């Protein structure tokens, strides 16, 4: 009788469990392992481990999750740059496997190929995209098997002195790699050679040209079927995205310098590169279409379910904290109701978990990671459930703070 009562009591009590694991990079040179725990409706975010790696102070800039291999690929944007393979242990700690030298200024990376056997890095500070075979071979010194040099802009300015790729992303078929070039006001499009991993530049019909001074920074693809946005299907045998018949594909991008969001219909041509057709005029995703200051810029754009989310840096809309904007399909005007606090200053990076019910925000200037609850059906951001200071916040007017955040799923 006593055992039955004890068992019933234990089943009735909420258990404390790790709901998720996250990793963050900081310009102090550290990678931080974070645990998000949940007890009923209460969340707790704690730091479990950190280590200086990926190029050291001032360099550690971005992470790509390779959960199938139990790895994190960490990019350093120093001079020279660095690519580090971090082996993730069961307790959330990580061990540096190997670090290789890369061109300077790496700010983003993406895995590609039918078995994710290649990795591409966007080098903002070197006007290039470097390509690696992964995982690294046991013998010899790993090095990029190719470095794609990007053409320089014809008219340089102080804000756009050279080609500045800020992201690398795949199209939904996994056949093409794109890179928004903040310095040249173009979206570069490459066809992927699936055997060698090399990139073949698509022609002018596939290159997206933005207005001068726009500064495209970040993009995301969305598929829709029968008027509803849907997640892309994944093959059960490989982590490669595939397109389903009859789906519509749209590319959304945000501009850092002009501050607009733009949308493009994507048409696929047999044995050719995709064609991108503007769906409508680009627009400012902010109430009244005017940012509060000339320091306010757009950061990243993400999609999940039927909605888009965009980070706005340095608008100070929420008692000094900045904003996340939620957009419904086809929405062209924004009101205050579409804004939600990032729970910190300068949301450089934010990510949505696979379930679509939580958003992790890496606020650069406050060095805070905020976890926001999200309705996966409507996309509405509901409330902040956890927050944590990670590393030190940089002194006002200086460079530093958090550089990226990822869910390890």
Short mmCIF file of C-alpha atoms in Angstrom, two decimals:
data_model
loop_
_atom_site.label_atom_id
_atom_site.label_comp_id
_atom_site.label_asym_id
_atom_site.label_seq_id
_atom_site.Cartn_x
_atom_site.Cartn_y
_atom_site.Cartn_z
CA UNK A 1 0.00 0.00 0.00
CA UNK A 2 2.82 2.36 0.92
CA UNK A 3 4.66 1.60 -2.32
CA UNK A 4 1.51 2.22 -4.37
CA UNK A 5 0.96 5.58 -2.64
CA UNK A 6 4.58 6.59 -3.16
CA UNK A 7 4.39 5.63 -6.82
CA UNK A 8 1.18 7.59 -7.32
CA UNK A 9 2.75 10.62 -5.62
CA UNK A 10 5.88 10.43 -7.78
CA UNK A 11 3.79 10.24 -10.95
CA UNK A 12 1.73 13.24 -9.86
CA UNK A 13 4.74 15.46 -9.20
CA UNK A 14 6.30 17.28 -12.18
CA UNK A 15 9.79 16.06 -12.90
CA UNK A 16 12.75 18.29 -13.58
CA UNK A 17 14.27 17.39 -16.92
CA UNK A 18 16.50 18.94 -19.54
CA UNK A 19 14.07 20.23 -22.13
CA UNK A 20 16.83 21.24 -24.52
CA UNK A 21 20.50 21.97 -24.96
CA UNK A 22 21.85 25.10 -26.60
CA UNK A 23 25.28 26.43 -27.54
CA UNK A 24 26.31 30.06 -27.89
CA UNK A 25 29.43 31.81 -29.18
CA UNK A 26 30.80 35.01 -27.68
CA UNK A 27 33.39 37.43 -28.99
CA UNK A 28 35.31 36.82 -25.75
CA UNK A 29 36.52 33.68 -27.56
CA UNK A 30 34.35 31.19 -25.70
CA UNK A 31 31.76 28.66 -26.73
CA UNK A 32 29.13 28.24 -24.00
CA UNK A 33 27.01 25.13 -23.37
CA UNK A 34 23.57 25.93 -21.95
CA UNK A 35 20.88 23.71 -20.45
CA UNK A 36 17.20 24.63 -20.65
CA UNK A 37 15.22 22.76 -18.01
CA UNK A 38 11.48 22.68 -17.50
CA UNK A 39 9.33 21.89 -14.49
CA UNK A 40 5.68 22.17 -15.41
CA UNK A 41 5.27 25.61 -16.94
CA UNK A 42 8.49 26.95 -15.40
CA UNK A 43 11.76 27.06 -17.31
CA UNK A 44 15.32 27.45 -16.07
CA UNK A 45 18.32 28.34 -18.27
CA UNK A 46 21.79 27.62 -16.89
CA UNK A 47 25.36 27.51 -18.15
CA UNK A 48 26.95 24.08 -17.87
CA UNK A 49 30.33 24.56 -19.56
CA UNK A 50 32.46 26.94 -21.58
CA UNK A 51 35.84 26.87 -23.26
CA UNK A 52 37.98 29.27 -25.26
CA UNK A 53 38.27 27.88 -28.78
CA UNK A 54 37.48 28.54 -32.46
CA UNK A 55 40.11 31.20 -32.99
CA UNK A 56 40.05 32.83 -29.57
CA UNK A 57 39.04 36.28 -28.36
CA UNK A 58 37.43 38.57 -30.92
CA UNK A 59 37.01 35.75 -33.42
CA UNK A 60 34.43 33.14 -32.36
CA UNK A 61 31.47 33.99 -34.56
CA UNK A 62 29.17 31.14 -35.65
CA UNK A 63 28.13 27.52 -35.05
CA UNK A 64 26.65 24.88 -37.34
CA UNK A 65 25.02 21.88 -35.67
CA UNK A 66 26.00 18.43 -36.99
CA UNK A 67 24.00 16.28 -34.57
CA UNK A 68 24.22 13.16 -36.79
CA UNK A 69 27.97 13.10 -36.13
CA UNK A 70 27.74 14.56 -32.62
CA UNK A 71 29.64 17.66 -33.72
CA UNK A 72 29.52 21.43 -33.72
CA UNK A 73 31.35 23.23 -36.53
CA UNK A 74 32.66 26.51 -35.11
CA UNK A 75 33.75 29.38 -37.36
CA UNK A 76 36.23 32.04 -36.27
CA UNK A 77 36.40 35.35 -38.13
CA UNK A 78 39.87 36.46 -37.13
CA UNK A 79 42.96 36.83 -39.31
CA UNK A 80 43.60 34.11 -40.17
CA UNK A 81 40.18 32.55 -39.72
CA UNK A 82 39.53 29.19 -38.13
CA UNK A 83 37.22 26.20 -38.49
CA UNK A 84 37.01 23.97 -35.44
CA UNK A 85 35.27 20.61 -35.00
CA UNK A 86 33.85 20.27 -31.48
CA UNK A 87 32.81 16.79 -30.33
CA UNK A 88 29.72 17.07 -28.11
CA UNK A 89 29.67 14.75 -25.11
CA UNK A 90 26.56 13.27 -23.48
CA UNK A 91 26.77 15.68 -20.55
CA UNK A 92 26.80 18.67 -22.92
CA UNK A 93 30.49 19.36 -22.62
CA UNK A 94 32.50 19.47 -25.81
CA UNK A 95 36.02 18.54 -26.82
CA UNK A 96 38.01 20.27 -29.54
CA UNK A 97 38.73 17.65 -32.17
CA UNK A 98 40.75 19.67 -34.67
CA UNK A 99 41.15 23.29 -35.80
CA UNK A 100 42.16 24.30 -39.32
CA UNK A 101 43.08 27.65 -40.77
CA UNK A 102 40.63 29.39 -43.11
CA UNK A 103 40.53 32.70 -44.96
CA UNK A 104 39.80 35.66 -42.64
CA UNK A 105 36.38 36.96 -41.67
CA UNK A 106 34.23 33.79 -41.52
CA UNK A 107 30.73 34.64 -40.26
CA UNK A 108 28.46 31.75 -41.27
CA UNK A 109 28.61 28.16 -42.50
CA UNK A 110 26.29 25.49 -43.90
CA UNK A 111 26.63 21.75 -44.55
CA UNK A 112 25.61 20.43 -47.96
CA UNK A 113 25.78 17.41 -50.23
CA UNK A 114 23.67 14.24 -50.14
CA UNK A 115 25.34 13.07 -46.92
CA UNK A 116 26.34 16.51 -45.60
CA UNK A 117 29.89 15.66 -46.59
CA UNK A 118 30.76 19.26 -47.47
CA UNK A 119 30.76 22.53 -45.54
CA UNK A 120 30.79 26.07 -46.97
CA UNK A 121 31.88 29.18 -45.04
CA UNK A 122 30.96 32.78 -45.91
CA UNK A 123 33.97 35.06 -45.36
CA UNK A 124 32.64 38.58 -44.84
CA UNK A 125 36.16 39.91 -44.35
CA UNK A 126 37.71 38.14 -47.33
CA UNK A 127 35.08 38.40 -50.12
CA UNK A 128 35.06 34.63 -50.53
CA UNK A 129 33.37 31.31 -49.79
CA UNK A 130 35.62 28.45 -48.68
CA UNK A 131 34.67 24.79 -49.12
CA UNK A 132 35.71 21.83 -46.94
CA UNK A 133 35.29 18.07 -46.97
CA UNK A 134 33.83 16.92 -43.63
CA UNK A 135 34.38 15.22 -41.32
CA UNK A 136 38.11 15.86 -41.47
CA UNK A 137 40.33 13.00 -42.54
CA UNK A 138 42.42 11.30 -39.85
CA UNK A 139 45.63 11.82 -41.76
CA UNK A 140 47.12 14.94 -43.25
CA UNK A 141 46.36 18.59 -42.57
CA UNK A 142 42.80 19.53 -43.55
CA UNK A 143 42.43 22.51 -45.86
CA UNK A 144 39.69 23.95 -48.07
CA UNK A 145 39.41 22.07 -51.35
CA UNK A 146 38.27 25.30 -53.01
CA UNK A 147 37.94 29.00 -52.25
CA UNK A 148 35.39 30.85 -54.39
CA UNK A 149 36.40 34.48 -54.90
CA UNK A 150 33.47 36.87 -55.24
CA UNK A 151 33.55 39.81 -57.67
CA UNK A 152 34.07 43.25 -56.19
CA UNK A 153 31.40 45.98 -56.49
CA UNK A 154 31.94 48.50 -59.25
CA UNK A 155 31.11 51.50 -57.06
CA UNK A 156 32.53 51.22 -53.55
CA UNK A 157 31.39 53.32 -50.59
CA UNK A 158 32.43 53.63 -46.96
CA UNK A 159 29.70 51.18 -45.91
CA UNK A 160 30.26 48.90 -48.88
CA UNK A 161 34.00 48.91 -49.56
CA UNK A 162 34.10 45.40 -51.05
CA UNK A 163 32.16 42.19 -51.54
CA UNK A 164 30.88 41.11 -48.10
CA UNK A 165 29.04 37.74 -48.06
CA UNK A 166 27.17 37.49 -44.76
CA UNK A 167 25.45 34.10 -45.01
CA UNK A 168 25.46 30.82 -46.93
CA UNK A 169 22.17 28.94 -47.31
CA UNK A 170 20.73 26.08 -49.34
CA UNK A 171 17.64 26.12 -51.50
CA UNK A 172 14.94 23.56 -50.55
CA UNK A 173 16.21 20.98 -53.05
CA UNK A 174 19.75 21.02 -51.70
CA UNK A 175 20.96 21.57 -55.27
CA UNK A 176 21.88 25.24 -55.02
CA UNK A 177 23.84 27.37 -52.57
CA UNK A 178 23.10 31.08 -52.14
CA UNK A 179 24.97 33.88 -50.42
CA UNK A 180 23.63 37.41 -49.76
CA UNK A 181 26.42 39.90 -50.43
CA UNK A 182 26.03 42.96 -48.20
CA UNK A 183 28.84 44.81 -49.95
CA UNK A 184 27.81 44.21 -53.56
CA UNK A 185 23.98 44.33 -53.25
CA UNK A 186 23.54 40.93 -54.90
CA UNK A 187 22.46 37.41 -54.01
CA UNK A 188 25.01 35.01 -55.45
CA UNK A 189 23.55 31.70 -56.64
CA UNK A 190 25.65 28.57 -57.28
CA UNK A 191 24.79 25.13 -58.61
CA UNK A 192 26.29 22.39 -56.45
CA UNK A 193 28.30 19.58 -57.98
CA UNK A 194 27.02 16.79 -55.73
CA UNK A 195 30.03 14.55 -56.35
CA UNK A 196 32.89 17.02 -55.84
CA UNK A 197 31.14 19.64 -53.71
CA UNK A 198 32.37 22.41 -55.99
CA UNK A 199 30.17 25.41 -56.76
CA UNK A 200 29.34 26.52 -60.30
CA UNK A 201 28.23 30.13 -60.61
CA UNK A 202 24.74 30.49 -62.04
CA UNK A 203 24.16 33.01 -64.80
CA UNK A 204 22.77 36.52 -64.59
CA UNK A 205 19.18 35.22 -64.86
CA UNK A 206 19.59 33.61 -61.44
CA UNK A 207 21.55 36.37 -59.69
CA UNK A 208 19.34 38.69 -57.62
CA UNK A 209 20.31 42.34 -57.92
CA UNK A 210 19.20 44.68 -55.12
CA UNK A 211 18.95 48.46 -55.18
CA UNK A 212 22.24 50.23 -54.61
CA UNK A 213 22.96 50.68 -50.92
CA UNK A 214 20.51 47.96 -49.81
CA UNK A 215 23.02 45.64 -48.19
CA UNK A 216 21.28 42.19 -48.25
CA UNK A 217 22.30 40.31 -45.10
CA UNK A 218 20.16 37.22 -44.46
CA UNK A 219 17.61 35.02 -46.24
CA UNK A 220 15.25 32.09 -45.74
CA UNK A 221 13.25 29.82 -48.05
CA UNK A 222 9.60 28.98 -47.35
CA UNK A 223 7.44 26.40 -49.10
CA UNK A 224 3.67 26.59 -49.25
CA UNK A 225 0.92 24.27 -50.42
CA UNK A 226 -2.68 25.29 -51.10
CA UNK A 227 -1.98 28.72 -49.69
CA UNK A 228 -0.51 27.50 -46.39
CA UNK A 229 3.14 27.61 -45.46
CA UNK A 230 4.57 24.19 -44.65
CA UNK A 231 7.80 22.73 -43.43
CA UNK A 232 10.03 21.04 -45.96
CA UNK A 233 9.98 17.26 -46.04
CA UNK A 234 13.07 15.43 -44.87
CA UNK A 235 14.16 12.09 -46.23
CA UNK A 236 14.12 9.39 -43.51
CA UNK A 237 17.56 8.24 -44.65
CA UNK A 238 19.42 11.54 -44.83
CA UNK A 239 19.23 15.07 -43.52
CA UNK A 240 18.68 16.52 -46.97
CA UNK A 241 15.72 18.74 -47.79
CA UNK A 242 13.48 17.70 -50.67
CA UNK A 243 10.66 19.48 -52.49
CA UNK A 244 7.22 17.93 -52.71
CA UNK A 245 5.28 18.10 -55.96
CA UNK A 246 2.97 21.08 -56.26
CA UNK A 247 4.59 23.23 -53.59
CA UNK A 248 5.34 26.89 -54.10
CA UNK A 249 8.77 28.12 -53.06
CA UNK A 250 9.46 31.68 -51.90
CA UNK A 251 12.74 33.30 -50.89
CA UNK A 252 12.59 36.07 -48.28
CA UNK A 253 15.58 38.32 -47.57
CA UNK A 254 16.34 41.20 -45.22
CA UNK A 255 18.61 44.14 -45.96
CA UNK A 256 20.90 45.59 -43.33
CA UNK A 257 21.61 48.99 -44.86
CA UNK A 258 18.22 49.96 -46.33
CA UNK A 259 16.20 47.97 -43.81
CA UNK A 260 13.69 46.30 -46.14
CA UNK A 261 12.35 42.77 -46.43
CA UNK A 262 12.03 41.45 -50.00
CA UNK A 263 10.29 38.37 -51.40
CA UNK A 264 10.95 36.37 -54.56
CA UNK A 265 9.03 33.60 -56.29
CA UNK A 266 11.37 30.73 -57.10
CA UNK A 267 10.95 28.90 -60.43
CA UNK A 268 12.95 25.77 -61.17
CA UNK A 269 14.17 25.06 -64.69
CA UNK A 270 15.02 21.54 -65.77
CA UNK A 271 18.80 21.08 -65.91
CA UNK A 272 19.27 24.76 -65.09
CA UNK A 273 19.54 27.24 -62.27
CA UNK A 274 16.44 28.64 -60.51
CA UNK A 275 14.92 31.96 -61.52
CA UNK A 276 13.91 34.51 -58.86
CA UNK A 277 11.05 36.87 -59.64
CA UNK A 278 10.19 39.71 -57.20
CA UNK A 279 6.70 39.12 -55.78
CA UNK A 280 6.10 42.74 -54.85
CA UNK A 281 7.92 45.88 -53.79
CA UNK A 282 10.27 45.48 -50.84
CA UNK A 283 9.01 47.11 -47.65
CA UNK A 284 10.14 48.22 -44.21
CA UNK A 285 8.88 45.69 -41.60
CA UNK A 286 8.32 48.25 -38.88
CA UNK A 287 5.38 50.32 -37.61
CA UNK A 288 5.03 53.51 -39.62
CA UNK A 289 7.81 52.29 -41.95
CA UNK A 290 10.36 54.46 -40.13
CA UNK A 291 13.06 53.19 -37.82
CA UNK A 292 13.57 55.23 -34.64
CA UNK A 293 17.21 56.07 -35.52
CA UNK A 294 19.82 55.65 -38.22
CA UNK A 295 21.49 53.04 -36.00
CA UNK A 296 18.51 50.68 -36.29
CA UNK A 297 19.06 47.74 -38.66
CA UNK A 298 17.56 44.36 -39.50
CA UNK A 299 19.54 41.30 -38.42
CA UNK A 300 18.15 37.89 -39.34
CA UNK A 301 14.98 36.39 -40.81
CA UNK A 302 13.63 32.96 -39.83
CA UNK A 303 10.55 30.96 -40.83
CA UNK A 304 8.51 28.27 -39.09
CA UNK A 305 4.98 27.15 -39.90
CA UNK A 306 2.90 29.98 -41.34
CA UNK A 307 5.01 32.90 -40.15
CA UNK A 308 8.23 34.84 -40.59
CA UNK A 309 10.23 36.40 -37.77
CA UNK A 310 12.77 39.21 -38.18
CA UNK A 311 15.19 40.63 -35.61
CA UNK A 312 15.49 44.42 -35.34
CA UNK A 313 18.67 45.74 -33.77
CA UNK A 314 19.00 48.98 -31.81
CA UNK A 315 15.40 50.16 -31.98
CA UNK A 316 15.06 50.16 -28.16
CA UNK A 317 11.31 49.74 -28.49
CA UNK A 318 10.85 47.91 -25.19
CA UNK A 319 12.39 50.10 -22.48
CA UNK A 320 15.74 49.97 -24.23
CA UNK A 321 15.45 46.36 -25.37
CA UNK A 322 15.06 45.62 -29.06
CA UNK A 323 12.40 43.89 -31.15
CA UNK A 324 11.40 40.74 -32.97
CA UNK A 325 8.85 41.23 -35.75
CA UNK A 326 6.29 38.56 -36.67
CA UNK A 327 4.87 38.60 -40.20
CA UNK A 328 2.00 36.54 -41.58
CA UNK A 329 2.06 35.34 -45.21
CA UNK A 330 1.44 38.24 -47.57
CA UNK A 331 1.59 40.87 -44.81
CA UNK A 332 2.95 44.21 -46.04
CA UNK A 333 2.34 46.58 -43.14
CA UNK A 334 3.44 46.26 -39.52
CA UNK A 335 1.83 47.53 -36.32
CA UNK A 336 3.01 47.60 -32.71
CA UNK A 337 1.06 44.38 -32.14
CA UNK A 338 3.49 42.59 -34.49
CA UNK A 339 6.48 43.50 -32.32
CA UNK A 340 7.77 41.54 -29.33
CA UNK A 341 10.70 42.27 -27.06
CA UNK A 342 13.96 40.43 -27.75
CA UNK A 343 14.58 40.73 -23.99
CA UNK A 344 17.95 42.31 -24.62
CA UNK A 345 19.97 44.67 -26.79
CA UNK A 346 21.01 44.00 -30.39
CA UNK A 347 19.54 40.57 -31.29
CA UNK A 348 22.32 39.48 -33.62
CA UNK A 349 21.19 35.87 -33.72
CA UNK A 350 17.96 34.00 -33.04
CA UNK A 351 16.74 30.45 -33.77
CA UNK A 352 13.45 28.54 -33.58
CA UNK A 353 13.45 24.98 -32.25
CA UNK A 354 12.16 22.06 -34.35
CA UNK A 355 8.81 21.92 -32.53
CA UNK A 356 8.34 25.61 -33.25
CA UNK A 357 7.28 26.36 -29.68
CA UNK A 358 10.44 28.09 -28.42
CA UNK A 359 12.67 30.85 -29.78
CA UNK A 360 16.21 31.40 -28.49
CA UNK A 361 17.58 34.92 -28.94
CA UNK A 362 21.25 35.84 -28.68
CA UNK A 363 21.35 39.54 -27.78
CA UNK A 364 24.83 40.77 -28.65
CA UNK A 365 25.22 44.03 -26.73
CA UNK A 366 23.54 42.83 -23.52
CA UNK A 367 25.14 39.35 -23.84
CA UNK A 368 21.86 37.76 -22.81
CA UNK A 369 20.24 34.61 -24.16
CA UNK A 370 16.44 34.85 -23.93
CA UNK A 371 14.01 31.98 -24.41
CA UNK A 372 10.59 33.02 -25.73
CA UNK A 373 7.54 30.79 -25.85
CA UNK A 374 5.87 30.62 -29.28
CA UNK A 375 2.55 29.29 -30.56
CA UNK A 376 3.62 26.85 -33.32
CA UNK A 377 0.22 27.09 -35.03
CA UNK A 378 -0.11 30.87 -35.28
CA UNK A 379 3.53 31.87 -34.89
CA UNK A 380 2.61 34.36 -32.17
CA UNK A 381 5.35 35.08 -29.63
CA UNK A 382 3.77 34.63 -26.20
CA UNK A 383 6.12 35.39 -23.31
CA UNK A 384 9.71 35.20 -22.13
CA UNK A 385 10.22 32.04 -20.08
CA UNK A 386 13.95 32.22 -19.30
CA UNK A 387 16.95 34.53 -19.65
CA UNK A 388 20.64 34.29 -18.82
CA UNK A 389 23.69 36.54 -18.96
CA UNK A 390 26.30 34.64 -20.98
CA UNK A 391 29.81 36.03 -20.70
CA UNK A 392 30.25 39.74 -20.19
CA UNK A 393 28.39 42.51 -21.99
CA UNK A 394 30.71 44.80 -23.96
CA UNK A 395 31.24 48.37 -22.80
CA UNK A 396 28.90 50.79 -24.54
CA UNK A 397 30.21 51.77 -27.95
CA UNK A 398 32.64 48.84 -28.17
CA UNK A 399 32.47 45.64 -30.20
CA UNK A 400 31.87 42.30 -28.49
CA UNK A 401 29.15 40.26 -26.81
CA UNK A 402 27.25 37.24 -28.07
CA UNK A 403 27.75 36.35 -31.72
CA UNK A 404 25.51 33.30 -32.27
CA UNK A 405 23.06 30.86 -30.65
CA UNK A 406 21.93 27.39 -31.79
CA UNK A 407 19.63 24.62 -30.55
CA UNK A 408 21.40 21.26 -30.38
CA UNK A 409 18.65 18.94 -31.63
#
